PDB file of C-alpha atoms in Angstrom:
ATOM      1  CA  GLY A   1     -20.956  15.572  19.108  1.00 55.00           C
ATOM      2  CA  LYS A   2     -21.821  15.330  15.464  1.00 63.00           C
ATOM      3  CA  HIS A   3     -25.117  13.851  14.358  1.00 62.00           C
ATOM      4  CA  ARG A   4     -25.542  11.884  11.199  1.00 59.00           C
ATOM      5  CA  ILE A   5     -28.182  12.920   8.726  1.00 57.00           C
ATOM      6  CA  VAL A   6     -29.525  10.174   6.449  1.00 60.00           C
ATOM      7  CA  ILE A   7     -31.365  11.307   3.334  1.00 54.00           C
ATOM      8  CA  PRO A   8     -32.704   8.254   1.449  1.00 61.00           C
ATOM      9  CA  CYS A   9     -34.186  10.096  -1.530  1.00 64.00           C
ATOM     10  CA  LEU A  10     -32.058  13.046  -2.559  1.00 62.00           C
ATOM     11  CA  GLY A  11     -34.419  14.944  -4.819  1.00 68.00           C
ATOM     12  CA  HIS A  12     -34.296  18.606  -3.829  1.00 69.00           C
ATOM     13  CA  PHE A  13     -32.012  17.837  -0.832  1.00 70.00           C
ATOM     14  CA  LYS A  14     -29.006  17.116  -3.079  1.00 72.00           C
ATOM     15  CA  GLU A  15     -27.108  20.320  -2.182  1.00 77.00           C
ATOM     16  CA  GLU A  16     -27.612  19.701   1.541  1.00 76.00           C
ATOM     17  CA  TYR A  17     -26.513  16.085   1.145  1.00 72.00           C
ATOM     18  CA  GLU A  18     -23.300  17.067  -0.648  1.00 75.00           C
ATOM     19  CA  LYS A  19     -22.484  19.616   2.048  1.00 77.00           C
ATOM     20  CA  VAL A  20     -23.146  17.226   4.938  1.00 75.00           C
ATOM     21  CA  SER A  21     -21.591  14.107   3.358  1.00 74.00           C
ATOM     22  CA  LYS A  22     -18.129  15.702   3.249  1.00 76.00           C
ATOM     23  CA  LEU A  23     -17.978  15.506   7.055  1.00 75.00           C
ATOM     24  CA  TYR A  24     -18.077  11.696   7.141  1.00 74.00           C
ATOM     25  CA  MET A  25     -15.839   8.921   5.883  1.00 74.00           C
ATOM     26  CA  ASN A  26     -17.029   6.809   2.982  1.00 74.00           C
ATOM     27  CA  ASN A  27     -17.594   3.089   3.339  1.00 77.00           C
ATOM     28  CA  LYS A  28     -15.282   1.880   0.588  1.00 82.00           C
ATOM     29  CA  ILE A  29     -13.235  -1.210   1.297  1.00 85.00           C
ATOM     30  CA  ARG A  30      -9.466  -0.787   1.039  1.00 89.00           C
ATOM     31  CA  THR A  31      -7.253  -3.784   1.819  1.00 92.00           C
ATOM     32  CA  THR A  32      -4.153  -2.656  -0.085  1.00 93.00           C
ATOM     33  CA  LYS A  33      -0.966  -1.882   1.812  1.00 93.00           C
ATOM     34  CA  TYR A  34       0.641   0.445  -0.691  1.00 94.00           C
ATOM     35  CA  THR A  35      -0.075   3.441  -2.879  1.00 91.00           C
ATOM     36  CA  LEU A  36       1.987   4.559  -5.849  1.00 91.00           C
ATOM     37  CA  TRP A  37       3.674   7.160  -3.678  1.00 94.00           C
ATOM     38  CA  ASN A  38       4.634   5.000  -0.711  1.00 95.00           C
ATOM     39  CA  PHE A  39       5.346   1.649  -2.400  1.00 95.00           C
ATOM     40  CA  LEU A  40       9.139   1.847  -2.593  1.00 95.00           C
ATOM     41  CA  PRO A  41       9.921   3.282   0.868  1.00 95.00           C
ATOM     42  CA  ARG A  42       7.339   1.183   2.680  1.00 96.00           C
ATOM     43  CA  ASN A  43       8.325  -2.004   0.864  1.00 95.00           C
ATOM     44  CA  LEU A  44      12.008  -1.472   1.621  1.00 94.00           C
ATOM     45  CA  PHE A  45      11.159  -0.737   5.251  1.00 95.00           C
ATOM     46  CA  GLU A  46       9.247  -4.014   5.512  1.00 94.00           C
ATOM     47  CA  GLN A  47      11.946  -5.997   3.715  1.00 94.00           C
ATOM     48  CA  PHE A  48      14.727  -4.777   5.980  1.00 93.00           C
ATOM     49  CA  HIS A  49      12.874  -6.149   8.981  1.00 93.00           C
ATOM     50  CA  ARG A  50      13.991  -9.575   7.772  1.00 91.00           C
ATOM     51  CA  VAL A  51      17.279 -10.704   9.295  1.00 92.00           C
ATOM     52  CA  ALA A  52      18.599 -12.213   6.042  1.00 90.00           C
ATOM     53  CA  ASN A  53      18.227  -8.910   4.194  1.00 91.00           C
ATOM     54  CA  LEU A  54      19.978  -7.073   7.008  1.00 92.00           C
ATOM     55  CA  TYR A  55      22.815  -9.606   6.815  1.00 91.00           C
ATOM     56  CA  PHE A  56      23.283  -9.019   3.078  1.00 89.00           C
ATOM     57  CA  LEU A  57      23.116  -5.259   3.642  1.00 92.00           C
ATOM     58  CA  PHE A  58      25.815  -5.592   6.305  1.00 91.00           C
ATOM     59  CA  LEU A  59      28.011  -7.480   3.813  1.00 87.00           C
ATOM     60  CA  VAL A  60      27.495  -4.778   1.182  1.00 89.00           C
ATOM     61  CA  VAL A  61      28.375  -1.989   3.613  1.00 89.00           C
ATOM     62  CA  LEU A  62      31.347  -3.943   4.942  1.00 88.00           C
ATOM     63  CA  ASN A  63      32.650  -4.495   1.438  1.00 87.00           C
ATOM     64  CA  TRP A  64      32.779  -0.716   0.865  1.00 85.00           C
ATOM     65  CA  VAL A  65      35.482  -0.480   3.570  1.00 83.00           C
ATOM     66  CA  PRO A  66      38.824  -0.695   1.682  1.00 79.00           C
ATOM     67  CA  LEU A  67      40.597  -2.791   4.343  1.00 81.00           C
ATOM     68  CA  VAL A  68      37.905  -5.485   4.415  1.00 73.00           C
ATOM     69  CA  GLU A  69      37.002  -5.544   0.721  1.00 72.00           C
ATOM     70  CA  ALA A  70      36.830  -9.204  -0.309  1.00 73.00           C
ATOM     71  CA  PHE A  71      35.022  -8.957  -3.645  1.00 73.00           C
ATOM     72  CA  GLN A  72      34.184  -6.227  -6.059  1.00 79.00           C
ATOM     73  CA  LYS A  73      31.591  -3.880  -4.616  1.00 78.00           C
ATOM     74  CA  GLU A  74      29.095  -4.499  -7.401  1.00 81.00           C
ATOM     75  CA  ILE A  75      29.241  -8.292  -7.042  1.00 84.00           C
ATOM     76  CA  THR A  76      28.441  -8.079  -3.342  1.00 83.00           C
ATOM     77  CA  MET A  77      25.379  -5.964  -4.086  1.00 89.00           C
ATOM     78  CA  LEU A  78      23.902  -8.388  -6.655  1.00 89.00           C
ATOM     79  CA  PRO A  79      22.308 -10.920  -4.248  1.00 88.00           C
ATOM     80  CA  LEU A  80      20.730  -8.182  -2.150  1.00 91.00           C
ATOM     81  CA  VAL A  81      19.406  -6.248  -5.145  1.00 93.00           C
ATOM     82  CA  ALA A  82      18.072  -9.439  -6.740  1.00 94.00           C
ATOM     83  CA  VAL A  83      16.244 -10.539  -3.582  1.00 92.00           C
ATOM     84  CA  LEU A  84      14.824  -7.064  -2.923  1.00 95.00           C
ATOM     85  CA  THR A  85      13.639  -6.742  -6.527  1.00 96.00           C
ATOM     86  CA  ILE A  86      11.976 -10.166  -6.638  1.00 96.00           C
ATOM     87  CA  ILE A  87      10.176  -9.609  -3.335  1.00 96.00           C
ATOM     88  CA  ALA A  88       9.118  -6.077  -4.375  1.00 96.00           C
ATOM     89  CA  VAL A  89       7.642  -7.383  -7.632  1.00 97.00           C
ATOM     90  CA  LYS A  90       5.818 -10.160  -5.751  1.00 97.00           C
ATOM     91  CA  ASP A  91       4.441  -7.702  -3.170  1.00 96.00           C
ATOM     92  CA  GLY A  92       3.426  -5.272  -5.918  1.00 96.00           C
ATOM     93  CA  LEU A  93       1.531  -7.952  -7.834  1.00 97.00           C
ATOM     94  CA  GLU A  94      -0.225  -9.159  -4.683  1.00 97.00           C
ATOM     95  CA  ASP A  95      -1.200  -5.611  -3.762  1.00 97.00           C
ATOM     96  CA  TYR A  96      -2.462  -4.949  -7.287  1.00 96.00           C
ATOM     97  CA  SER A  97      -4.663  -8.050  -7.133  1.00 96.00           C
ATOM     98  CA  ARG A  98      -6.037  -6.804  -3.783  1.00 96.00           C
ATOM     99  CA  TYR A  99      -6.707  -3.415  -5.416  1.00 95.00           C
ATOM    100  CA  LYS A 100      -8.643  -5.062  -8.268  1.00 95.00           C
ATOM    101  CA  MET A 101     -10.681  -7.132  -5.800  1.00 94.00           C
ATOM    102  CA  ASP A 102     -11.450  -4.025  -3.708  1.00 92.00           C
ATOM    103  CA  LYS A 103     -12.538  -2.164  -6.823  1.00 90.00           C
ATOM    104  CA  GLN A 104     -14.799  -5.047  -7.818  1.00 90.00           C
ATOM    105  CA  ILE A 105     -16.388  -5.225  -4.354  1.00 87.00           C
ATOM    106  CA  ASN A 106     -16.825  -1.448  -4.089  1.00 84.00           C
ATOM    107  CA  ASN A 107     -18.613  -1.315  -7.458  1.00 84.00           C
ATOM    108  CA  LEU A 108     -21.154  -4.041  -6.694  1.00 81.00           C
ATOM    109  CA  VAL A 109     -24.768  -3.081  -7.173  1.00 76.00           C
ATOM    110  CA  THR A 110     -26.562  -2.986  -3.869  1.00 69.00           C
ATOM    111  CA  LYS A 111     -30.200  -2.945  -2.973  1.00 69.00           C
ATOM    112  CA  VAL A 112     -31.483  -0.604  -0.290  1.00 65.00           C
ATOM    113  CA  TYR A 113     -34.692  -1.543   1.407  1.00 65.00           C
ATOM    114  CA  SER A 114     -36.714   1.061   3.218  1.00 64.00           C
ATOM    115  CA  ARG A 115     -40.093   0.886   4.865  1.00 63.00           C
TER     116      ARG A 115
END
């Protein structure tokens, strides 16, 4: 297997350290669920695991069938869009606060003791 090389004082070993350190994961803390690229699809995926949201989606889809149409199509979509938007904003704000906390923790000054 791979062996880990620990170089406490870089000095003239800096090039070797940079080459070797690319093989290992960093130790940064990441508690966020989303990134900018996956926020919308992942959030919608999580929200449609709730039965109430699936029920409203069923009503929206059912209202697009001409024989069953009870209300205007746009009016049926309003409750679902409102709920999805409010929950997405709440989840986004919570995730952003987790991101700020992670950034604060990852940038703490640490002391390294060696013998």
